[in-house]
Coordinates of C-alpha atoms and ligand atoms in Angstrom, one line a residue:
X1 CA 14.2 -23.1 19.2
X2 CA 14.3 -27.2 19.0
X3 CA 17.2 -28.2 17.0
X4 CA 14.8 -31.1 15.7
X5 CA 12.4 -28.7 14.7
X6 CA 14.8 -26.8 13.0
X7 CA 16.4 -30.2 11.3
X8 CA 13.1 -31.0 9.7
X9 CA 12.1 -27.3 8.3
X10 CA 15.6 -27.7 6.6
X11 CA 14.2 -30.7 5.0
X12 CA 11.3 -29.8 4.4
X13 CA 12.4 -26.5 2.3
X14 CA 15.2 -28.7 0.5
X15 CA 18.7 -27.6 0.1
X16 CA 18.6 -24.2 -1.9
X17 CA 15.4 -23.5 0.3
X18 CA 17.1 -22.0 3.5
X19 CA 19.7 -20.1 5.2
X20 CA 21.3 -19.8 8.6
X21 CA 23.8 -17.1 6.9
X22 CA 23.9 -14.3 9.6
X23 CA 24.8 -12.0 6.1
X24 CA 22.2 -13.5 3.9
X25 CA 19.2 -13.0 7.0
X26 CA 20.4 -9.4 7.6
X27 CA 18.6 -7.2 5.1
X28 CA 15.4 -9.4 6.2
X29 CA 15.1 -8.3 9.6
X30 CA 14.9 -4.8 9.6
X31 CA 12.0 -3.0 7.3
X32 CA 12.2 0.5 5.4
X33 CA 11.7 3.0 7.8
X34 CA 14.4 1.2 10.6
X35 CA 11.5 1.2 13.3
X36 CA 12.0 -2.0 13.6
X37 CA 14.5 -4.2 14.1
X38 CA 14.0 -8.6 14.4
X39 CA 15.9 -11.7 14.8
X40 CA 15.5 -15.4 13.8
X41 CA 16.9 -18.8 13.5
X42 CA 16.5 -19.4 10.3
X43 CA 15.7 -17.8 7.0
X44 CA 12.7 -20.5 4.7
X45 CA 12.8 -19.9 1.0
X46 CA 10.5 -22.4 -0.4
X47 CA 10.3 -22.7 -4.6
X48 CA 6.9 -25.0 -4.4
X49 CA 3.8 -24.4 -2.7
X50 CA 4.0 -28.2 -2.0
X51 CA 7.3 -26.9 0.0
X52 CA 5.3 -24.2 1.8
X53 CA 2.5 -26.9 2.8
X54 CA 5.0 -29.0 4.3
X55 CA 6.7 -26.1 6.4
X56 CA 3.5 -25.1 7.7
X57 CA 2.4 -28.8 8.7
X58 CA 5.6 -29.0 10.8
X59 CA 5.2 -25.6 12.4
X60 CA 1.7 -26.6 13.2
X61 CA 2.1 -29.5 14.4
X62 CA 5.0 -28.3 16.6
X63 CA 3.3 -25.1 17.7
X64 CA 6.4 -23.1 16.0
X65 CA 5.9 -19.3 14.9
X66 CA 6.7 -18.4 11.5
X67 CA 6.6 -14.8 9.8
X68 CA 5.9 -14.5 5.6
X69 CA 7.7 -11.7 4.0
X70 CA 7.6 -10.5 0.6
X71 CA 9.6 -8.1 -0.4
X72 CA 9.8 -6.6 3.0
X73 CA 8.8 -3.0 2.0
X74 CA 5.9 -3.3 4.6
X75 CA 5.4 0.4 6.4
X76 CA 3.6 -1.7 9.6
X77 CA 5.9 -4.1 11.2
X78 CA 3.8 -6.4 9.7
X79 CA 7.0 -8.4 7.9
X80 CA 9.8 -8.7 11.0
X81 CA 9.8 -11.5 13.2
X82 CA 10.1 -9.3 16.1
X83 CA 9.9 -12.3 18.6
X84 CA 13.0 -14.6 17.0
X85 CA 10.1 -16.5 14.8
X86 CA 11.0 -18.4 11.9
X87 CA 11.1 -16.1 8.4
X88 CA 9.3 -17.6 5.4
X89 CA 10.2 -15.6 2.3
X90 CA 8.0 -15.7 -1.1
X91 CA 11.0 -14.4 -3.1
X92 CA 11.8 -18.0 -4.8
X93 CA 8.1 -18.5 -5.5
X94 CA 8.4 -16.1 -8.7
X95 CA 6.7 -17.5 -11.5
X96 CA 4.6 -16.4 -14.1
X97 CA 2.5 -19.4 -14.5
X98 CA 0.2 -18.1 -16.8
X99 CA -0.8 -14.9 -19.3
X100 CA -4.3 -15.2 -20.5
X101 CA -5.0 -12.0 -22.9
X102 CA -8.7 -13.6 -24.5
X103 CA -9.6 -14.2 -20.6
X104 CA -8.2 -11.0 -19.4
X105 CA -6.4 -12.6 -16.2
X106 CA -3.0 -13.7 -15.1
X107 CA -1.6 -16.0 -12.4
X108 CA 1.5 -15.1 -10.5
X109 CA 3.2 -16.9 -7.6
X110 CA 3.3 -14.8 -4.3
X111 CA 7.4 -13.7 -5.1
X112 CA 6.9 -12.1 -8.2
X113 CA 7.6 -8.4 -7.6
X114 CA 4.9 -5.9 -8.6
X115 CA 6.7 -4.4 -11.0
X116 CA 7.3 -7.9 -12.5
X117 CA 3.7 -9.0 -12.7
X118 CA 2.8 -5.2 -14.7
X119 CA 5.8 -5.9 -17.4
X120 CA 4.5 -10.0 -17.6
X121 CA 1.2 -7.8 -18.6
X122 CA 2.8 -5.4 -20.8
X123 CA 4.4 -8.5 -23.0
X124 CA 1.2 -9.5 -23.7
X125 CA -0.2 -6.3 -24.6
X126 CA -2.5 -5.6 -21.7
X127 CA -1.9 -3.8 -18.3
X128 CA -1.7 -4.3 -14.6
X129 CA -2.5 -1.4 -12.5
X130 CA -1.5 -1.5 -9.5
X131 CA 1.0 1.1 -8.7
X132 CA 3.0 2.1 -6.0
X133 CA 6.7 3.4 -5.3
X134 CA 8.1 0.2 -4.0
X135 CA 6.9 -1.9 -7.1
X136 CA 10.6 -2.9 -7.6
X137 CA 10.6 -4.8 -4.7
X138 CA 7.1 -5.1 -3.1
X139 CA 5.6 -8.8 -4.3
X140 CA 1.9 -9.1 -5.0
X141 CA 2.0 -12.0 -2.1
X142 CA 2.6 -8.9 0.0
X143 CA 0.2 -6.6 -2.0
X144 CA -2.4 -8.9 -1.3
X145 CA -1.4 -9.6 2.1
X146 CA -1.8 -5.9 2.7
X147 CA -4.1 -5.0 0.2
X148 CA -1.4 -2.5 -1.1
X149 CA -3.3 0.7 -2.5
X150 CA -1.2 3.4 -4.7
X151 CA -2.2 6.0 -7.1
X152 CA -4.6 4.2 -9.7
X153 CA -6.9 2.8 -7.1
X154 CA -9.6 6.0 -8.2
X155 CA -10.3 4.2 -11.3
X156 CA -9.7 -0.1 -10.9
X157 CA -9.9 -0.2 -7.1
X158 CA -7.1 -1.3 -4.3
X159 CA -5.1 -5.0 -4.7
X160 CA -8.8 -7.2 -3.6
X161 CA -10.3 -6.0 -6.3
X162 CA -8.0 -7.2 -9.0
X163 CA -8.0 -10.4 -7.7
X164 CA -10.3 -12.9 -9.3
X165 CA -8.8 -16.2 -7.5
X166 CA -6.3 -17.1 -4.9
X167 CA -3.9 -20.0 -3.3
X168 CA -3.5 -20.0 0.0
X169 CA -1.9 -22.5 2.4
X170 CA -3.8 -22.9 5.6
X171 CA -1.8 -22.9 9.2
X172 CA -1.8 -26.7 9.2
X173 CA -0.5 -26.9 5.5
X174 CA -3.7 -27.2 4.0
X175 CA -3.7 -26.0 0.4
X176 CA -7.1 -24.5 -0.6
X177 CA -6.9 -24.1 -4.1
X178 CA -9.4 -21.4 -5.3
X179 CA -7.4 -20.3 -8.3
X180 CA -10.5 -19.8 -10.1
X181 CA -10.2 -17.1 -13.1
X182 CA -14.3 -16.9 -13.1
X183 CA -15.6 -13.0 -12.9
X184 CA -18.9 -14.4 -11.3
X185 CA -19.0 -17.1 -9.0
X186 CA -21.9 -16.4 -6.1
X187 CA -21.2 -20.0 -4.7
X188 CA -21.2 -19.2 -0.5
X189 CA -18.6 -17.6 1.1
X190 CA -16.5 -15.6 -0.8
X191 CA -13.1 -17.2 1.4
X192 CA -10.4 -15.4 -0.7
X193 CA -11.6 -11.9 0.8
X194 CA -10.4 -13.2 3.8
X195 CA -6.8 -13.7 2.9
X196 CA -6.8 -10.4 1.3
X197 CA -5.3 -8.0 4.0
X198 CA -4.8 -10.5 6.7
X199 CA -0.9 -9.6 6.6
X200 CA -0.4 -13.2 6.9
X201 CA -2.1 -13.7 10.2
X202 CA -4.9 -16.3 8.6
X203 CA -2.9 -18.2 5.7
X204 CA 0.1 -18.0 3.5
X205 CA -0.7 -16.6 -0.2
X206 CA 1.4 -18.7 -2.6
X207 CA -0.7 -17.2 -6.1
X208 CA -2.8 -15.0 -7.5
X209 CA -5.2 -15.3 -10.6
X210 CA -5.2 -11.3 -11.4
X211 CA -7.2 -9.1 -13.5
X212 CA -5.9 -7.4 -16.5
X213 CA -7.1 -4.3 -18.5
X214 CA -6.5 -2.7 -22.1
X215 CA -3.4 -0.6 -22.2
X216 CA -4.1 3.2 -22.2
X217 CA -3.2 4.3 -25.3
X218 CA -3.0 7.7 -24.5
X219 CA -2.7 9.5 -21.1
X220 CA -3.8 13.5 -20.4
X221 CA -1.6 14.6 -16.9
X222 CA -2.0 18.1 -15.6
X223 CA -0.1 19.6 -12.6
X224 CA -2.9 21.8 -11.2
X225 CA -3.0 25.3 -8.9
X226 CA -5.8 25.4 -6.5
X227 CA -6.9 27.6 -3.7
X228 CA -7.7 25.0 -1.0
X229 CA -8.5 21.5 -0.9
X230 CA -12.2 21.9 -1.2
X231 CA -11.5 23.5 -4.3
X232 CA -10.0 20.2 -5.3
X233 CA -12.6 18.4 -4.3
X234 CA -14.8 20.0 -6.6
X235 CA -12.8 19.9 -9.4
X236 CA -12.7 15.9 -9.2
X237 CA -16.4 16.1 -9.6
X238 CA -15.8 18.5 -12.7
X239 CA -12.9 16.6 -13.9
X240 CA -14.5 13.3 -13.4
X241 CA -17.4 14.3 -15.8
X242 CA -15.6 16.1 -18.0
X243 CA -13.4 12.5 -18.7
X244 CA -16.4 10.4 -18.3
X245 CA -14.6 8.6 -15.5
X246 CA -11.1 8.0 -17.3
X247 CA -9.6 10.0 -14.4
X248 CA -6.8 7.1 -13.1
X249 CA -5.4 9.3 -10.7
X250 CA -6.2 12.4 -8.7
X251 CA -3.5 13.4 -5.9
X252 CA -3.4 16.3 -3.7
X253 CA -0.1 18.0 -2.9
X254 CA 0.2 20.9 -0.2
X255 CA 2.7 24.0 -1.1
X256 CA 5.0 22.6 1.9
X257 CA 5.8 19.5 0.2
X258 CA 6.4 20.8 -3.5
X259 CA 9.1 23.4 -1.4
X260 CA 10.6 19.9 0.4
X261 CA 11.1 18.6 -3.3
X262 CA 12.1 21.8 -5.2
X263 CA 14.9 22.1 -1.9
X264 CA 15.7 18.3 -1.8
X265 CA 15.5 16.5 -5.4
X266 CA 17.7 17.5 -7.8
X267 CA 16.6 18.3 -11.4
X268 CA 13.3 19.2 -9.8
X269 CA 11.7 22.6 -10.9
X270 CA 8.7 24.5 -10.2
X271 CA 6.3 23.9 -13.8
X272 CA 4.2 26.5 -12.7
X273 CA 5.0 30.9 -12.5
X274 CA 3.8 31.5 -9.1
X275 CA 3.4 29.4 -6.0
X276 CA -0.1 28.4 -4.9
X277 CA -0.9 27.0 -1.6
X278 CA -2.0 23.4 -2.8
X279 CA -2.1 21.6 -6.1
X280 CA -3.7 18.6 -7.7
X281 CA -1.7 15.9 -10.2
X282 CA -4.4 14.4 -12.1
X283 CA -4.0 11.9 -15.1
X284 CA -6.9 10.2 -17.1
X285 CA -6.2 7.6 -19.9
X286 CA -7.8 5.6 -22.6
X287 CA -7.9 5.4 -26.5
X288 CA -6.0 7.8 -28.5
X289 CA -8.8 9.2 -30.6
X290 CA -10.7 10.3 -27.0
X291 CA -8.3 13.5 -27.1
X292 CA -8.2 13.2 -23.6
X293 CA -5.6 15.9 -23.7
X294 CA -7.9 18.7 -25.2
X295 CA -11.0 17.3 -23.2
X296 CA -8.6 18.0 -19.8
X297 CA -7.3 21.5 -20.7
X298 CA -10.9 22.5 -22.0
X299 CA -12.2 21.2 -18.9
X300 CA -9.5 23.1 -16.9
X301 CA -10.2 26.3 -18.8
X302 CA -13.6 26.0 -17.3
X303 CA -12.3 25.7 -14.0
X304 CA -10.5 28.5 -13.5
X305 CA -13.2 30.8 -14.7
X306 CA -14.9 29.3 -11.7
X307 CA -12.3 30.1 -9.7
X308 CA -11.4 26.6 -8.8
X309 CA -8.0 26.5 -10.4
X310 CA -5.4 29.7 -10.8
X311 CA -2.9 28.0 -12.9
X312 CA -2.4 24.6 -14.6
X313 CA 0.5 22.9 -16.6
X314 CA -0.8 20.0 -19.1
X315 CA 2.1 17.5 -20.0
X316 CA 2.5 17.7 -24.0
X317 CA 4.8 14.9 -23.8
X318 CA 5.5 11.3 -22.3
X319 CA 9.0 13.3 -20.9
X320 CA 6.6 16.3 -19.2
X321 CA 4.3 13.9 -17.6
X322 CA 7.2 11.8 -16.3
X323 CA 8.7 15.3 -14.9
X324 CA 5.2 16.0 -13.2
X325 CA 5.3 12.8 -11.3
X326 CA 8.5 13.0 -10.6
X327 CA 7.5 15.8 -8.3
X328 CA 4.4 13.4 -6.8
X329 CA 6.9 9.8 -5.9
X330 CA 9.7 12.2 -4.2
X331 CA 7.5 14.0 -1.5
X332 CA 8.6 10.6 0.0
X333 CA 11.9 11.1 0.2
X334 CA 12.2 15.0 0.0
X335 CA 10.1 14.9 3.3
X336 CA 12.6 12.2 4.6
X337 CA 15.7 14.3 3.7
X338 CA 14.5 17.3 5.6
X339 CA 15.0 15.1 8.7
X340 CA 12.1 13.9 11.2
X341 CA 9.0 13.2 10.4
X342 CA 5.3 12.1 11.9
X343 CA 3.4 10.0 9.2
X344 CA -0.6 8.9 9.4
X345 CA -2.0 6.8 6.6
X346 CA -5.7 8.0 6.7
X347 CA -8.6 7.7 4.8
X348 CA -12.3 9.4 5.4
X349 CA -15.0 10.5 2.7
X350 CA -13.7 11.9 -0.3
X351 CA -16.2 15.3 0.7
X352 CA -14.8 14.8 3.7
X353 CA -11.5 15.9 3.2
X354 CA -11.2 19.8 3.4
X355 CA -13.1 20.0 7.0
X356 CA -10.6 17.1 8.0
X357 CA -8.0 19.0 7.2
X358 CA -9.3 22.5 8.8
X359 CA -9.9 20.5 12.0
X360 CA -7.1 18.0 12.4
X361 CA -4.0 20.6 11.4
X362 CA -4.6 22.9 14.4
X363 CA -5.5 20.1 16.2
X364 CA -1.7 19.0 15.9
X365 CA -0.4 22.3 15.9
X366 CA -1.6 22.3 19.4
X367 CA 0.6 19.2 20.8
X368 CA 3.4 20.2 18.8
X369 CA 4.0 23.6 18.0
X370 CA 5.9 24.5 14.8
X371 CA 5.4 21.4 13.4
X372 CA 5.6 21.3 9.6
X373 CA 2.0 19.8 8.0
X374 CA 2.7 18.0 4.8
X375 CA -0.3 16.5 3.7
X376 CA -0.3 14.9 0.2
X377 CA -1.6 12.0 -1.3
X378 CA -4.9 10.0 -3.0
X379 CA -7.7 13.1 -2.9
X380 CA -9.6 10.8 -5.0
X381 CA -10.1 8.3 -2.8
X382 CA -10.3 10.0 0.3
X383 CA -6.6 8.7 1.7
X384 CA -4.1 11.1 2.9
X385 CA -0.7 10.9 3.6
X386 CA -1.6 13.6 6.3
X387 CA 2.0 13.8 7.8
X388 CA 4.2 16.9 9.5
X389 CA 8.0 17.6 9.3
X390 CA 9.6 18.7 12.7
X391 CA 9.8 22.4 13.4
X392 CA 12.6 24.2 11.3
X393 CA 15.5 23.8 13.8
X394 CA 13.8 21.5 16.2
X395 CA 15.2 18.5 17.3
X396 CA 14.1 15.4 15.7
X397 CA 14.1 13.6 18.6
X398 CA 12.3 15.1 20.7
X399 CA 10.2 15.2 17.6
X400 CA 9.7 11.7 17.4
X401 CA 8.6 11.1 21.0
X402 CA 5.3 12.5 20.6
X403 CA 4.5 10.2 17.8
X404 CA 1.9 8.6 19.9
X405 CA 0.2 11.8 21.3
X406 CA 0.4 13.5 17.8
X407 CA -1.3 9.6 16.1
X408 CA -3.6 9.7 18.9
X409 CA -4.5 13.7 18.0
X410 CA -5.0 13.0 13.9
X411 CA -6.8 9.2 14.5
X412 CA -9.5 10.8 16.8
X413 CA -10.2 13.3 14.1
X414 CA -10.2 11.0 11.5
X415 CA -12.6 8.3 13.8
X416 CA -15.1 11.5 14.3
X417 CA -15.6 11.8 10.3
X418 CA -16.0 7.9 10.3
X419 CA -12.5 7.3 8.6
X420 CA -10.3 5.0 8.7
X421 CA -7.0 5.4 10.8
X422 CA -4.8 3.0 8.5
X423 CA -6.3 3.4 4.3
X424 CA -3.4 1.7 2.3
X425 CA -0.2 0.2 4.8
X426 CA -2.2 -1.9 7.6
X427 CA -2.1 -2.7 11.1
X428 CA 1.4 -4.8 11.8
X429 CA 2.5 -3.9 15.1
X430 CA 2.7 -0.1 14.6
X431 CA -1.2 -0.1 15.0
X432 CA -2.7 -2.8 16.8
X433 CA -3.4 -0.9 19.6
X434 CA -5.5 1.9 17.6
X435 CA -7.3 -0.9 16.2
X436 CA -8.5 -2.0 19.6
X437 CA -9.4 1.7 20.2
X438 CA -11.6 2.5 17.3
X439 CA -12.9 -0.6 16.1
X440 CA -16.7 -2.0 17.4
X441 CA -15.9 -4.7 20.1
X442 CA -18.1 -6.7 18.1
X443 CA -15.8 -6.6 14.8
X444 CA -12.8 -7.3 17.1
X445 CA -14.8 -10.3 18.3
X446 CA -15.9 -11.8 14.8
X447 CA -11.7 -10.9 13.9
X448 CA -10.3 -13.2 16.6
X449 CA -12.9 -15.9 16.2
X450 CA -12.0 -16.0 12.5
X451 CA -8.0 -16.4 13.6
X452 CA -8.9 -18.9 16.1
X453 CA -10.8 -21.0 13.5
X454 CA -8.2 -20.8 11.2
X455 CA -5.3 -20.6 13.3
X456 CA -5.7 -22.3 16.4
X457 CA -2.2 -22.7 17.7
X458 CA -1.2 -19.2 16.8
X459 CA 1.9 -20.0 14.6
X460 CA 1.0 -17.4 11.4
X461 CA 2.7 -14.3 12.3
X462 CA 1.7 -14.1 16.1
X463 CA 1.3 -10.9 17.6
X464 CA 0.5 -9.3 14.4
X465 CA -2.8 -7.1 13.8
X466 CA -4.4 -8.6 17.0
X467 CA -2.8 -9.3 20.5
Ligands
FAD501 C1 8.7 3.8 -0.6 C2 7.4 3.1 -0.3 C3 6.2 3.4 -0.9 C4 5.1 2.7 -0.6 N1 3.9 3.1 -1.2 C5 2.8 2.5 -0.9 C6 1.5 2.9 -1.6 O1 1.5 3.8 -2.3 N2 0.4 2.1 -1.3 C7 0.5 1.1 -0.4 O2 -0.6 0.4 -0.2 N3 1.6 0.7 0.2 C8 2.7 1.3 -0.1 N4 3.9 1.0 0.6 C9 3.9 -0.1 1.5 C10 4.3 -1.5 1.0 O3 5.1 -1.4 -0.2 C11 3.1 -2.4 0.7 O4 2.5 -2.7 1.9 C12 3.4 -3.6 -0.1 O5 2.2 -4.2 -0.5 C13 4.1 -4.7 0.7 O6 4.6 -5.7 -0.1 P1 5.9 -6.6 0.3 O7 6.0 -7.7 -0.7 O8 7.0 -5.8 0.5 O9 5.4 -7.2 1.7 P2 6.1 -7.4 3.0 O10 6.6 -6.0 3.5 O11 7.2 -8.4 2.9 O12 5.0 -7.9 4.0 C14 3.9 -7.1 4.3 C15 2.9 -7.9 5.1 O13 2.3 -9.0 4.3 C16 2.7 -10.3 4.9 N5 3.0 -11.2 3.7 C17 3.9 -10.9 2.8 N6 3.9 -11.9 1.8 C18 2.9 -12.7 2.2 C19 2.3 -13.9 1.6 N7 2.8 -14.4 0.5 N8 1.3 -14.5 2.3 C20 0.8 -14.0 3.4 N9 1.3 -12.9 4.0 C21 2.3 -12.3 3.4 C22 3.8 -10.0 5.8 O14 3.8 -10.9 6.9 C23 3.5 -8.6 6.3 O15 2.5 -8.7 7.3 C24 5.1 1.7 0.3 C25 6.3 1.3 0.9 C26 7.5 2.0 0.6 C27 8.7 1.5 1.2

């Protein structure tokens, strides 16, 4: 890359805003999973969005690539500069700016972790809700950026729709300001929407104005037996009514993956006497004197009379329901200690979901016999984790090399019930060619007219989401 180009993106970031520090770059360049692994000339850490404006003017105008990260727990590719690009990290642009309880709203810069931006809620008494294992590092620039998901999205929807204004800086430094905190505001184009799950292909996020909500007071969390995963589906319905609506979260674990915890995680036990093929964690919350607790276990005693539920385990106390999701956030890593595995990130209709998974297990089983299905996450709404361990004793390599064949297999199956072949962690790299496959030439069209317009010389993190 031009040494003068270099010179000025120095300047322009200011002394404490970059790094040519081969140690310092490191942990940048290669994401979670290790899939992928980049390389760059120099690290950007701009404090200002007035810094971030004048780095983008200078790529622009010098037609030099450049690749935001956040907190660089993207599952997609999304955050690498896999073609020696310069690396913009958020992480310096971490303030709070402001708290507004009366208003219900808060504005963060793009660094500020996730799990930052729900305590900067808690001290004032209200409550963020987006939730997902990598809050600790994960920055809402980056939730935004990939419209992170999680397990609360049932009840207050995924990262757009707790956004209520944005700032973004355009490819050629541009600032559009639209860090508006209005909850109505039908004046044209709603342009935010557009930044929202770009994965920083149409502008850099610098700030969020974010919604906030009342703080349950109280929260009702059952570990639940059920027969099969229509079963659950009915009992959302049931469940849903029961609560009228308070259900925040409603997750679906299969038998294989409660075994890959119980072997894997210590501390971890079984809560309930005999094993059942699948389960459901569900949690609702609100005010104390709703007695969520009694309406959930009265509403579960119904439930197995219908034979929807065999068994259930109510948490009675804040340490129970942390011990119940304990169990949910380490199929994760229980599934990653048992050695290789094939993930998919799907989503199709909620009612959907048992015939997808009747079809698209065999449908795997077939390329890949003795492969291990371990299908768990969001039942409620409609996204599975739908992913298989190797075969006891197989080798994982040989495992991983029909990762294409096996996506291929489960994405056709989820295309067929109109789903969607990527619900919560994007397109990156790992997926742009299945976007070509299953999405309308004509949305492909109106997508790269829209990076065109708004990034004509390519710079914002070419090569991601669309070729
Ligand atoms: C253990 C684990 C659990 C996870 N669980 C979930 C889950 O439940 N739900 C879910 O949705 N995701 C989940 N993820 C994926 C990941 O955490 C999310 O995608 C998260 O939103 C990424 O945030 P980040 O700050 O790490 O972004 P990064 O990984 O740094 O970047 C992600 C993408 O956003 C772009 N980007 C980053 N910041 C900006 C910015 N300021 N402006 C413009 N573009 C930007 C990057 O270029 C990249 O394309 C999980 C990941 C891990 C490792």
């Amino acid at each position: 890359m031009n040494a003068d180009v270099l010179a000025r993106l120095k300047d322009a970031a200011g002394p404490k805003g970059f790094s040519v520090d081969p140690a310092e770059i490191a942990p940048h360049l290669e994401e979670w999973r290790g899939t992928w692994h980049g390389h760059t000339p120099l690290l950007l850490k701009p404090a200002t969005t007035a810094d971030v404006s004048r780095i983008l003017s200078i790529c622009n105008e010098t037609a030099t690539p450049i690749v935001p990260q956040g907190g660089n727990t993207g599952l997609v590719g999304g955050q690498i500069p896999l073609g020696g690009e310069i690396l913009l990290s958020l992480a310096r642009m971490s303030r709070v700016r402001r708290v507004d309880k009366a208003g219900a709203n808060m504005i963060v810069e793009a660094g500020v972790t996730l799990a930052g931006a729900q305590v900067a809620a808690s001290d004032a008494e209200m409550y963020f809700p987006l939730s997902i294992a990598s809050e600790g590092s994960a920055t809402i620039g980056g939730n935004l950026s990939t419209n992170a998901g999680g397990v609360h999205v049932l009840r207050y929807g995924m990262a757009r729709d707790l956004v209520l204004g944005l700032e973004v800086v355009l490819a050629d430094g541009r600032v559009l300001d639209m860090l508006r905190t209005l909850r109505k505001d039908n004046t044209g184009y709603d342009l935010k929407n557009l930044f929202i799950g770009a994965e920083g292909t149409l502008g850099i996020i610098t700030a969020a104005a974010l919604k906030l909500f009342p703080q349950p007071a109280e929260y009702a969390t059952a570990l639940v037996a059920v027969p099969d995963p229509r079963a659950a589906v009915d009992l959302l319905a049931q469940l849903q009514s029961a609560t009228g609506g308070l259900l925040s979260a409603y997750e679906l674990i299969a038998r294989s993956g409660l075994e890959l915890v119980l072997a894997h995680i210590p501390g971890a036990g079984d809560p309930l006497q005999a094993p059942s093929p699948w389960y459901v964690l569900a949690e609702a919350g609100g005010a104390a004197r709703f007695a969520l607790r009694q309406v959930l276990e009265d509403a579960l005693a119904a439930a197995m009379e219908a034979g929807l539920a065999s068994d259930a385990v109510v948490a009675s106390s804040e340490a129970q329901r942390a011990s119940l999701w304990r169990l949910r956030e380490n199929l994760s890593e229980a599934q990653k200690k048992e050695g290789a595995s094939l993930k998919h990130d799907i989503a199709v209709p909620v009612a959907a979901i048992p015939d997808f998974v009747a079809r698209a297990i065999p449908a795997v089983l077939t390329a890949v016999p003795g492969a291990r299905p371990v299908p768990f996450g969001h039942l409620g709404d409609g996204n599975l984790h739908f992913n298989f361990s190797l075969p006891k004793g197989g080798d994982g390599d040989a495992f991983l090399a029909k990762r294409a064949e096996v996506a291929r297999v489960v994405h056709d199956v989820v295309h067929d019930f109109q789903g969607s072949m990527s619900a919560e962690h994007g397109i990156g790299v790992m997926k742009r060619d299945e976007l070509l496959r299953y999405k309308s030439a004509a949305e492909i069209g109106v997508m790269r007219a829209l990076k065109r317009l708004l990034d004509p010389n390519d710079i914002l993190n070419p090569g991601k989401v669309l070729t």
